[in-house]
PDB file of C-alpha atoms in Angstrom:
ATOM      1  CA  MET W   1      76.180  25.814 158.590  1.00 49.00           C
ATOM      2  CA  SER W   2      77.297  28.872 156.658  1.00 52.00           C
ATOM      3  CA  GLU W   3      79.172  31.650 158.431  1.00 51.00           C
ATOM      4  CA  SER W   4      76.355  34.143 157.832  1.00 50.00           C
ATOM      5  CA  SER W   5      73.724  31.827 159.306  1.00 52.00           C
ATOM      6  CA  GLN W   6      75.576  31.791 162.632  1.00 54.00           C
ATOM      7  CA  PHE W   7      74.439  35.366 163.218  1.00 52.00           C
ATOM      8  CA  SER W   8      70.842  36.010 164.191  1.00 57.00           C
ATOM      9  CA  ARG W   9      68.972  38.286 161.827  1.00 62.00           C
ATOM     10  CA  ILE W  10      67.802  41.632 163.154  1.00 56.00           C
ATOM     11  CA  PRO W  11      64.002  41.358 163.440  1.00 61.00           C
ATOM     12  CA  GLU W  12      61.982  43.762 161.346  1.00 71.00           C
ATOM     13  CA  ASP W  13      60.008  46.441 163.171  1.00 78.00           C
ATOM     14  CA  PRO W  14      56.401  45.180 163.204  1.00 86.00           C
ATOM     15  CA  TYR W  15      55.115  48.766 163.461  1.00 88.00           C
ATOM     16  CA  PRO W  16      57.393  50.965 161.318  1.00 92.00           C
ATOM     17  CA  HIS W  17      54.857  53.808 160.915  1.00 96.00           C
ATOM     18  CA  TYR W  18      54.054  56.270 163.693  1.00 97.00           C
ATOM     19  CA  ILE W  19      50.305  55.847 163.116  1.00 98.00           C
ATOM     20  CA  GLU W  20      48.712  53.090 161.084  1.00 98.00           C
ATOM     21  CA  PHE W  21      45.281  51.573 160.489  1.00 98.00           C
ATOM     22  CA  ARG W  22      45.298  47.970 159.300  1.00 98.00           C
ATOM     23  CA  HIS W  23      41.982  46.817 157.806  1.00 98.00           C
ATOM     24  CA  VAL W  24      39.920  48.651 160.424  1.00 98.00           C
ATOM     25  CA  HIS W  25      36.171  48.029 160.569  1.00 97.00           C
ATOM     26  CA  LYS W  26      33.700  49.875 162.811  1.00 97.00           C
ATOM     27  CA  SER W  27      29.899  49.752 162.786  1.00 96.00           C
ATOM     28  CA  TYR W  28      27.095  51.193 164.872  1.00 91.00           C
ATOM     29  CA  ASP W  29      23.656  50.730 163.321  1.00 88.00           C
ATOM     30  CA  HIS W  30      25.495  50.897 159.978  1.00 90.00           C
ATOM     31  CA  PRO W  31      29.128  50.548 158.821  1.00 92.00           C
ATOM     32  CA  VAL W  32      31.192  53.672 159.590  1.00 94.00           C
ATOM     33  CA  LEU W  33      34.690  52.427 158.754  1.00 97.00           C
ATOM     34  CA  ARG W  34      35.035  49.645 156.212  1.00 96.00           C
ATOM     35  CA  ASP W  35      38.416  47.966 155.796  1.00 97.00           C
ATOM     36  CA  VAL W  36      40.283  51.250 156.250  1.00 97.00           C
ATOM     37  CA  SER W  37      44.078  51.116 155.957  1.00 98.00           C
ATOM     38  CA  PHE W  38      46.516  54.036 155.977  1.00 98.00           C
ATOM     39  CA  HIS W  39      49.716  55.147 157.676  1.00 98.00           C
ATOM     40  CA  VAL W  40      51.541  58.296 158.759  1.00 98.00           C
ATOM     41  CA  ASP W  41      55.297  58.391 159.215  1.00 97.00           C
ATOM     42  CA  THR W  42      57.111  60.371 161.895  1.00 97.00           C
ATOM     43  CA  GLY W  43      57.207  64.090 161.099  1.00 97.00           C
ATOM     44  CA  GLN W  44      54.630  63.798 158.314  1.00 98.00           C
ATOM     45  CA  THR W  45      51.125  65.265 157.995  1.00 98.00           C
ATOM     46  CA  LEU W  46      48.093  63.348 156.726  1.00 98.00           C
ATOM     47  CA  ALA W  47      44.851  65.088 155.751  1.00 98.00           C
ATOM     48  CA  ILE W  48      41.614  63.101 156.026  1.00 97.00           C
ATOM     49  CA  ILE W  49      38.979  64.554 153.720  1.00 96.00           C
ATOM     50  CA  GLY W  50      35.518  63.663 152.463  1.00 91.00           C
ATOM     51  CA  ARG W  51      31.907  64.655 152.972  1.00 87.00           C
ATOM     52  CA  SER W  52      30.314  64.886 156.428  1.00 85.00           C
ATOM     53  CA  GLY W  53      29.465  61.645 158.189  1.00 81.00           C
ATOM     54  CA  VAL W  54      31.936  59.385 156.364  1.00 85.00           C
ATOM     55  CA  GLY W  55      34.078  58.421 159.367  1.00 89.00           C
ATOM     56  CA  LYS W  56      36.706  61.168 159.534  1.00 93.00           C
ATOM     57  CA  SER W  57      36.246  62.146 163.181  1.00 92.00           C
ATOM     58  CA  VAL W  58      35.600  58.513 164.119  1.00 95.00           C
ATOM     59  CA  SER W  59      39.087  57.758 162.817  1.00 96.00           C
ATOM     60  CA  LEU W  60      40.564  60.361 165.191  1.00 96.00           C
ATOM     61  CA  SER W  61      38.557  58.892 168.063  1.00 95.00           C
ATOM     62  CA  HIS W  62      40.120  55.486 167.374  1.00 97.00           C
ATOM     63  CA  ILE W  63      43.619  56.981 167.308  1.00 97.00           C
ATOM     64  CA  MET W  64      43.024  58.520 170.748  1.00 96.00           C
ATOM     65  CA  GLY W  65      41.716  55.196 172.020  1.00 95.00           C
ATOM     66  CA  PHE W  66      38.278  56.604 172.827  1.00 95.00           C
ATOM     67  CA  GLN W  67      36.779  53.883 170.631  1.00 95.00           C
ATOM     68  CA  LYS W  68      37.990  50.436 169.643  1.00 95.00           C
ATOM     69  CA  PRO W  69      37.566  48.848 166.200  1.00 97.00           C
ATOM     70  CA  ASP W  70      35.275  45.889 165.629  1.00 97.00           C
ATOM     71  CA  SER W  71      38.200  44.313 163.782  1.00 97.00           C
ATOM     72  CA  GLY W  72      41.591  45.342 162.487  1.00 97.00           C
ATOM     73  CA  GLU W  73      44.547  47.016 164.177  1.00 97.00           C
ATOM     74  CA  VAL W  74      45.154  50.618 165.241  1.00 98.00           C
ATOM     75  CA  ILE W  75      48.833  51.446 165.733  1.00 98.00           C
ATOM     76  CA  VAL W  76      49.780  54.677 167.495  1.00 98.00           C
ATOM     77  CA  ALA W  77      53.316  55.723 168.488  1.00 96.00           C
ATOM     78  CA  HIS W  78      54.554  52.421 167.021  1.00 96.00           C
ATOM     79  CA  THR W  79      52.270  50.527 169.438  1.00 96.00           C
ATOM     80  CA  ASP W  80      49.187  48.410 168.751  1.00 97.00           C
ATOM     81  CA  ILE W  81      46.649  50.132 171.000  1.00 97.00           C
ATOM     82  CA  THR W  82      43.717  47.908 170.055  1.00 95.00           C
ATOM     83  CA  ARG W  83      43.773  45.926 173.292  1.00 91.00           C
ATOM     84  CA  LEU W  84      45.463  48.347 175.664  1.00 94.00           C
ATOM     85  CA  SER W  85      43.953  49.100 179.055  1.00 94.00           C
ATOM     86  CA  GLU W  86      42.805  52.614 179.937  1.00 93.00           C
ATOM     87  CA  GLU W  87      45.937  53.108 182.051  1.00 93.00           C
ATOM     88  CA  GLU W  88      48.150  52.061 179.138  1.00 94.00           C
ATOM     89  CA  LEU W  89      46.212  54.380 176.815  1.00 94.00           C
ATOM     90  CA  ARG W  90      46.942  57.339 179.084  1.00 92.00           C
ATOM     91  CA  ALA W  91      50.639  56.867 178.357  1.00 92.00           C
ATOM     92  CA  ILE W  92      49.866  56.985 174.614  1.00 94.00           C
ATOM     93  CA  ARG W  93      47.761  60.134 175.055  1.00 92.00           C
ATOM     94  CA  ARG W  94      50.740  61.897 176.586  1.00 90.00           C
ATOM     95  CA  LYS W  95      52.419  61.475 173.204  1.00 94.00           C
ATOM     96  CA  VAL W  96      49.381  62.262 171.032  1.00 96.00           C
ATOM     97  CA  THR W  97      47.086  65.214 171.709  1.00 93.00           C
ATOM     98  CA  MET W  98      43.956  66.439 169.965  1.00 92.00           C
ATOM     99  CA  VAL W  99      42.782  69.929 169.060  1.00 92.00           C
ATOM    100  CA  PHE W 100      38.996  69.786 169.020  1.00 84.00           C
ATOM    101  CA  GLN W 101      36.877  71.764 166.581  1.00 76.00           C
ATOM    102  CA  SER W 102      35.298  73.674 169.483  1.00 73.00           C
ATOM    103  CA  GLY W 103      38.685  74.450 170.997  1.00 72.00           C
ATOM    104  CA  ALA W 104      37.386  72.980 174.299  1.00 83.00           C
ATOM    105  CA  LEU W 105      38.656  75.952 176.310  1.00 89.00           C
ATOM    106  CA  PHE W 106      37.359  76.632 179.827  1.00 91.00           C
ATOM    107  CA  ASP W 107      35.175  79.739 179.627  1.00 93.00           C
ATOM    108  CA  SER W 108      35.819  80.706 183.261  1.00 95.00           C
ATOM    109  CA  LEU W 109      39.611  80.697 182.853  1.00 94.00           C
ATOM    110  CA  SER W 110      41.760  83.244 181.070  1.00 95.00           C
ATOM    111  CA  VAL W 111      43.847  82.180 178.084  1.00 94.00           C
ATOM    112  CA  GLY W 112      46.941  81.928 180.267  1.00 93.00           C
ATOM    113  CA  GLU W 113      45.059  79.928 182.908  1.00 93.00           C
ATOM    114  CA  ASN W 114      43.709  77.557 180.237  1.00 93.00           C
ATOM    115  CA  ILE W 115      47.249  76.717 179.174  1.00 91.00           C
ATOM    116  CA  LEU W 116      48.476  76.628 182.780  1.00 89.00           C
ATOM    117  CA  PHE W 117      45.773  74.062 183.578  1.00 87.00           C
ATOM    118  CA  SER W 118      47.458  71.631 181.174  1.00 83.00           C
ATOM    119  CA  LEU W 119      50.717  72.047 183.094  1.00 82.00           C
ATOM    120  CA  GLU W 120      49.336  71.447 186.582  1.00 75.00           C
ATOM    121  CA  LEU W 121      50.128  67.721 186.543  1.00 63.00           C
ATOM    122  CA  ARG W 122      53.686  68.299 185.354  1.00 65.00           C
ATOM    123  CA  GLU W 123      55.996  67.710 188.321  1.00 63.00           C
ATOM    124  CA  ASP W 124      59.090  68.808 186.390  1.00 64.00           C
ATOM    125  CA  TYR W 125      58.060  72.494 186.513  1.00 63.00           C
ATOM    126  CA  ASN W 126      57.863  74.865 189.466  1.00 66.00           C
ATOM    127  CA  GLU W 127      55.364  77.726 189.415  1.00 68.00           C
ATOM    128  CA  GLN W 128      57.745  80.187 187.765  1.00 70.00           C
ATOM    129  CA  ASN W 129      58.738  77.599 185.172  1.00 82.00           C
ATOM    130  CA  LYS W 130      55.065  77.055 184.364  1.00 84.00           C
ATOM    131  CA  GLU W 131      54.474  80.773 183.802  1.00 87.00           C
ATOM    132  CA  ASP W 132      57.531  80.881 181.548  1.00 90.00           C
ATOM    133  CA  VAL W 133      56.200  77.907 179.571  1.00 90.00           C
ATOM    134  CA  VAL W 134      52.800  79.593 179.154  1.00 92.00           C
ATOM    135  CA  ASP W 135      54.498  82.726 177.842  1.00 93.00           C
ATOM    136  CA  GLY W 136      56.668  80.659 175.509  1.00 93.00           C
ATOM    137  CA  LEU W 137      53.721  78.717 174.101  1.00 93.00           C
ATOM    138  CA  LEU W 138      51.729  81.889 173.450  1.00 94.00           C
ATOM    139  CA  GLN W 139      54.764  83.393 171.760  1.00 93.00           C
ATOM    140  CA  MET W 140      55.039  80.279 169.594  1.00 91.00           C
ATOM    141  CA  VAL W 141      51.513  80.860 168.256  1.00 91.00           C
ATOM    142  CA  ASP W 142      51.957  84.668 168.115  1.00 91.00           C
ATOM    143  CA  LEU W 143      49.288  85.384 170.725  1.00 92.00           C
ATOM    144  CA  GLN W 144      51.220  86.854 173.651  1.00 92.00           C
ATOM    145  CA  GLN W 145      48.775  89.773 173.706  1.00 94.00           C
ATOM    146  CA  VAL W 146      45.731  87.641 174.637  1.00 94.00           C
ATOM    147  CA  LYS W 147      47.153  85.961 177.766  1.00 95.00           C
ATOM    148  CA  ASP W 148      44.815  87.792 180.161  1.00 95.00           C
ATOM    149  CA  LEU W 149      41.721  87.668 177.950  1.00 96.00           C
ATOM    150  CA  TYR W 150      38.935  85.100 178.260  1.00 95.00           C
ATOM    151  CA  PRO W 151      37.659  82.757 175.525  1.00 93.00           C
ATOM    152  CA  ALA W 152      34.532  84.898 175.106  1.00 93.00           C
ATOM    153  CA  ASP W 153      36.795  87.805 174.129  1.00 95.00           C
ATOM    154  CA  LEU W 154      38.431  85.860 171.285  1.00 92.00           C
ATOM    155  CA  SER W 155      37.507  85.206 167.674  1.00 91.00           C
ATOM    156  CA  THR W 156      37.016  81.603 166.580  1.00 90.00           C
ATOM    157  CA  GLY W 157      40.409  81.607 164.900  1.00 90.00           C
ATOM    158  CA  TYR W 158      42.180  82.875 168.022  1.00 92.00           C
ATOM    159  CA  LYS W 159      40.424  80.211 170.109  1.00 92.00           C
ATOM    160  CA  ARG W 160      41.775  77.532 167.763  1.00 92.00           C
ATOM    161  CA  SER W 161      45.303  78.933 168.028  1.00 93.00           C
ATOM    162  CA  VAL W 162      45.061  79.016 171.830  1.00 94.00           C
ATOM    163  CA  ALA W 163      43.832  75.413 171.781  1.00 93.00           C
ATOM    164  CA  ILE W 164      46.893  74.488 169.712  1.00 94.00           C
ATOM    165  CA  ALA W 165      49.148  76.255 172.238  1.00 93.00           C
ATOM    166  CA  ARG W 166      47.481  74.358 175.079  1.00 92.00           C
ATOM    167  CA  SER W 167      47.967  71.042 173.286  1.00 92.00           C
ATOM    168  CA  LEU W 168      51.696  71.798 173.002  1.00 92.00           C
ATOM    169  CA  ALA W 169      51.963  72.052 176.794  1.00 88.00           C
ATOM    170  CA  ALA W 170      52.079  68.252 176.938  1.00 85.00           C
ATOM    171  CA  GLN W 171      55.149  68.255 174.661  1.00 89.00           C
ATOM    172  CA  PRO W 172      53.454  65.783 172.296  1.00 93.00           C
ATOM    173  CA  GLU W 173      54.997  63.868 169.428  1.00 96.00           C
ATOM    174  CA  CYS W 174      51.781  64.113 167.408  1.00 97.00           C
ATOM    175  CA  ILE W 175      48.786  66.457 167.141  1.00 97.00           C
ATOM    176  CA  LEU W 176      45.379  65.551 165.730  1.00 97.00           C
ATOM    177  CA  TYR W 177      43.446  68.531 164.351  1.00 96.00           C
ATOM    178  CA  ASP W 178      39.659  68.240 163.972  1.00 94.00           C
ATOM    179  CA  GLU W 179      38.443  70.815 161.414  1.00 94.00           C
ATOM    180  CA  PRO W 180      40.839  73.585 162.563  1.00 93.00           C
ATOM    181  CA  THR W 181      39.624  76.146 160.004  1.00 92.00           C
ATOM    182  CA  THR W 182      35.851  75.578 160.133  1.00 91.00           C
ATOM    183  CA  MET W 183      33.963  78.885 160.669  1.00 89.00           C
ATOM    184  CA  VAL W 184      37.223  80.832 160.331  1.00 89.00           C
ATOM    185  CA  ASP W 185      37.747  83.643 157.823  1.00 90.00           C
ATOM    186  CA  PRO W 186      40.202  83.004 154.934  1.00 90.00           C
ATOM    187  CA  ILE W 187      42.985  85.165 156.395  1.00 91.00           C
ATOM    188  CA  MET W 188      42.863  83.455 159.799  1.00 91.00           C
ATOM    189  CA  SER W 189      42.565  80.085 158.063  1.00 93.00           C
ATOM    190  CA  ASP W 190      45.802  80.799 156.234  1.00 94.00           C
ATOM    191  CA  ASP W 191      47.427  81.862 159.516  1.00 93.00           C
ATOM    192  CA  ILE W 192      46.411  78.578 161.156  1.00 94.00           C
ATOM    193  CA  GLY W 193      47.848  76.652 158.216  1.00 95.00           C
ATOM    194  CA  ASN W 194      51.119  78.561 158.512  1.00 95.00           C
ATOM    195  CA  LEU W 195      51.199  77.826 162.247  1.00 94.00           C
ATOM    196  CA  MET W 196      50.709  74.102 161.623  1.00 95.00           C
ATOM    197  CA  LEU W 197      53.560  74.125 159.108  1.00 96.00           C
ATOM    198  CA  ARG W 198      55.824  76.017 161.490  1.00 94.00           C
ATOM    199  CA  LEU W 199      55.200  73.565 164.334  1.00 93.00           C
ATOM    200  CA  LYS W 200      55.889  70.653 162.024  1.00 95.00           C
ATOM    201  CA  ARG W 201      59.208  72.118 160.888  1.00 94.00           C
ATOM    202  CA  GLN W 202      60.393  73.442 164.241  1.00 93.00           C
ATOM    203  CA  LEU W 203      59.248  70.583 166.478  1.00 94.00           C
ATOM    204  CA  GLY W 204      59.165  67.673 164.024  1.00 95.00           C
ATOM    205  CA  LEU W 205      55.539  66.965 164.916  1.00 96.00           C
ATOM    206  CA  THR W 206      53.560  64.199 163.274  1.00 98.00           C
ATOM    207  CA  SER W 207      50.036  65.397 162.438  1.00 98.00           C
ATOM    208  CA  ILE W 208      46.656  64.286 161.174  1.00 98.00           C
ATOM    209  CA  VAL W 209      44.144  66.935 160.143  1.00 98.00           C
ATOM    210  CA  VAL W 210      40.477  66.263 159.431  1.00 96.00           C
ATOM    211  CA  THR W 211      39.275  69.028 157.141  1.00 94.00           C
ATOM    212  CA  HIS W 212      36.896  70.182 154.417  1.00 91.00           C
ATOM    213  CA  ASP W 213      39.339  72.983 153.604  1.00 93.00           C
ATOM    214  CA  LEU W 214      41.240  71.913 150.488  1.00 94.00           C
ATOM    215  CA  ASP W 215      43.431  75.023 150.591  1.00 94.00           C
ATOM    216  CA  LEU W 216      44.597  73.924 154.044  1.00 95.00           C
ATOM    217  CA  MET W 217      45.071  70.369 152.779  1.00 96.00           C
ATOM    218  CA  ARG W 218      47.289  71.541 149.924  1.00 96.00           C
ATOM    219  CA  LYS W 219      49.308  73.755 152.276  1.00 96.00           C
ATOM    220  CA  VAL W 220      50.067  71.334 155.121  1.00 97.00           C
ATOM    221  CA  ALA W 221      49.509  67.724 154.040  1.00 98.00           C
ATOM    222  CA  ASP W 222      52.133  65.331 152.697  1.00 98.00           C
ATOM    223  CA  THR W 223      49.536  62.628 152.103  1.00 98.00           C
ATOM    224  CA  VAL W 224      45.741  62.493 151.845  1.00 98.00           C
ATOM    225  CA  MET W 225      43.117  59.891 152.641  1.00 97.00           C
ATOM    226  CA  PHE W 226      39.713  60.412 151.017  1.00 97.00           C
ATOM    227  CA  LEU W 227      36.884  58.648 152.839  1.00 96.00           C
ATOM    228  CA  TYR W 228      33.624  57.853 151.081  1.00 94.00           C
ATOM    229  CA  GLN W 229      30.884  55.937 152.907  1.00 92.00           C
ATOM    230  CA  GLY W 230      33.478  54.609 155.337  1.00 93.00           C
ATOM    231  CA  GLU W 231      35.933  53.415 152.689  1.00 95.00           C
ATOM    232  CA  ALA W 232      39.326  54.886 151.856  1.00 96.00           C
ATOM    233  CA  ILE W 233      38.912  55.415 148.117  1.00 96.00           C
ATOM    234  CA  TYR W 234      42.171  57.371 147.870  1.00 97.00           C
ATOM    235  CA  PHE W 235      45.314  57.237 149.990  1.00 97.00           C
ATOM    236  CA  GLY W 236      48.477  58.736 148.601  1.00 97.00           C
ATOM    237  CA  PRO W 237      50.518  61.894 148.014  1.00 97.00           C
ATOM    238  CA  THR W 238      48.637  65.186 148.156  1.00 96.00           C
ATOM    239  CA  ALA W 239      50.081  66.192 144.789  1.00 94.00           C
ATOM    240  CA  GLU W 240      48.542  63.103 143.153  1.00 95.00           C
ATOM    241  CA  LEU W 241      44.987  63.583 144.446  1.00 95.00           C
ATOM    242  CA  GLU W 242      43.954  65.757 141.502  1.00 92.00           C
ATOM    243  CA  LYS W 243      44.917  62.899 139.156  1.00 92.00           C
ATOM    244  CA  SER W 244      42.555  60.404 140.795  1.00 91.00           C
ATOM    245  CA  ARG W 245      39.912  59.176 138.369  1.00 90.00           C
ATOM    246  CA  HIS W 246      37.537  58.035 141.075  1.00 92.00           C
ATOM    247  CA  PRO W 247      34.219  59.808 140.342  1.00 92.00           C
ATOM    248  CA  HIS W 248      33.552  60.746 143.975  1.00 91.00           C
ATOM    249  CA  VAL W 249      37.005  62.303 144.325  1.00 92.00           C
ATOM    250  CA  GLN W 250      36.496  64.282 141.125  1.00 91.00           C
ATOM    251  CA  GLN W 251      33.030  65.417 142.257  1.00 90.00           C
ATOM    252  CA  PHE W 252      34.458  66.630 145.585  1.00 90.00           C
ATOM    253  CA  LEU W 253      37.263  68.533 143.858  1.00 88.00           C
ATOM    254  CA  ALA W 254      34.832  70.034 141.325  1.00 87.00           C
ATOM    255  CA  MET W 255      32.663  71.388 144.163  1.00 78.00           C
ATOM    256  CA  ASP W 256      35.755  73.062 145.614  1.00 72.00           C
ATOM    257  CA  ARG W 257      36.572  74.671 142.265  1.00 64.00           C
ATOM    258  CA  VAL W 258      33.014  76.048 142.039  1.00 54.00           C
ATOM    259  CA  GLU W 259      33.389  77.526 145.540  1.00 58.00           C
ATOM    260  CA  ILE W 260      36.676  79.203 144.558  1.00 49.00           C
ATOM    261  CA  VAL W 261      35.072  80.752 141.461  1.00 46.00           C
ATOM    262  CA  GLY W 262      32.188  81.988 143.623  1.00 49.00           C
ATOM    263  CA  ARG W 263      34.591  83.721 146.009  1.00 48.00           C
ATOM    264  CA  ILE W 264      36.362  85.410 143.084  1.00 48.00           C
ATOM    265  CA  VAL W 265      33.052  86.647 141.636  1.00 48.00           C
ATOM    266  CA  GLU W 266      32.021  88.051 145.038  1.00 53.00           C
ATOM    267  CA  THR W 267      35.197  90.115 145.214  1.00 54.00           C
TER     268      THR W 267
END
């Protein structure tokens, strides 16, 4: 026996990526996800793009454990969640939070109370600590001035930013954004993109953003997955997407260029 063979080899990490899909299939009355594979490393941002109804939001639902794949593996926080119980999934959801397109704020609560609600189950804070955390989170998203307002008083963009602040109350490792700039004006859209970048850099957050907004994609995403009819027809660096020769990718990008020209003409 050689000297080196006397030492046991360090086993490789079976789940090296923070989030990963391995050959995931999901069908309802028709296939929604077809052999989808991708990964996101710690501290990185993935954008999932494509036309409506191609499986983008379904992918987020699988990451949160709200749905299970028909086959394949879903890895979240370096853990295969495919067969976890609901109790085990709750532990994962403390690490990964989701910012819904609607914002999902409580209309009857003020902005500060909405964020405070997310802290109520935290036993490591007393009441004064919780108020300080609320103030700190609103300061982080530059919305200290809206603490006492109600969701009905806010623009769509402000509601999204408040929803992001509330998601941070859980001190997550990862945030999933579902169409964060839909129905938001270009200036606020840019502000949301800057906020996402700032949180990534300051907190080291891992992120996945589902979006139709290619300006946002170019600003925040390290990698991109393009879904078409449930298949990942592109997965790779954001900077390389424009070079893809896949006709559906090129058609999607061409439609974006037409929209940009239209905005320029309008101004």
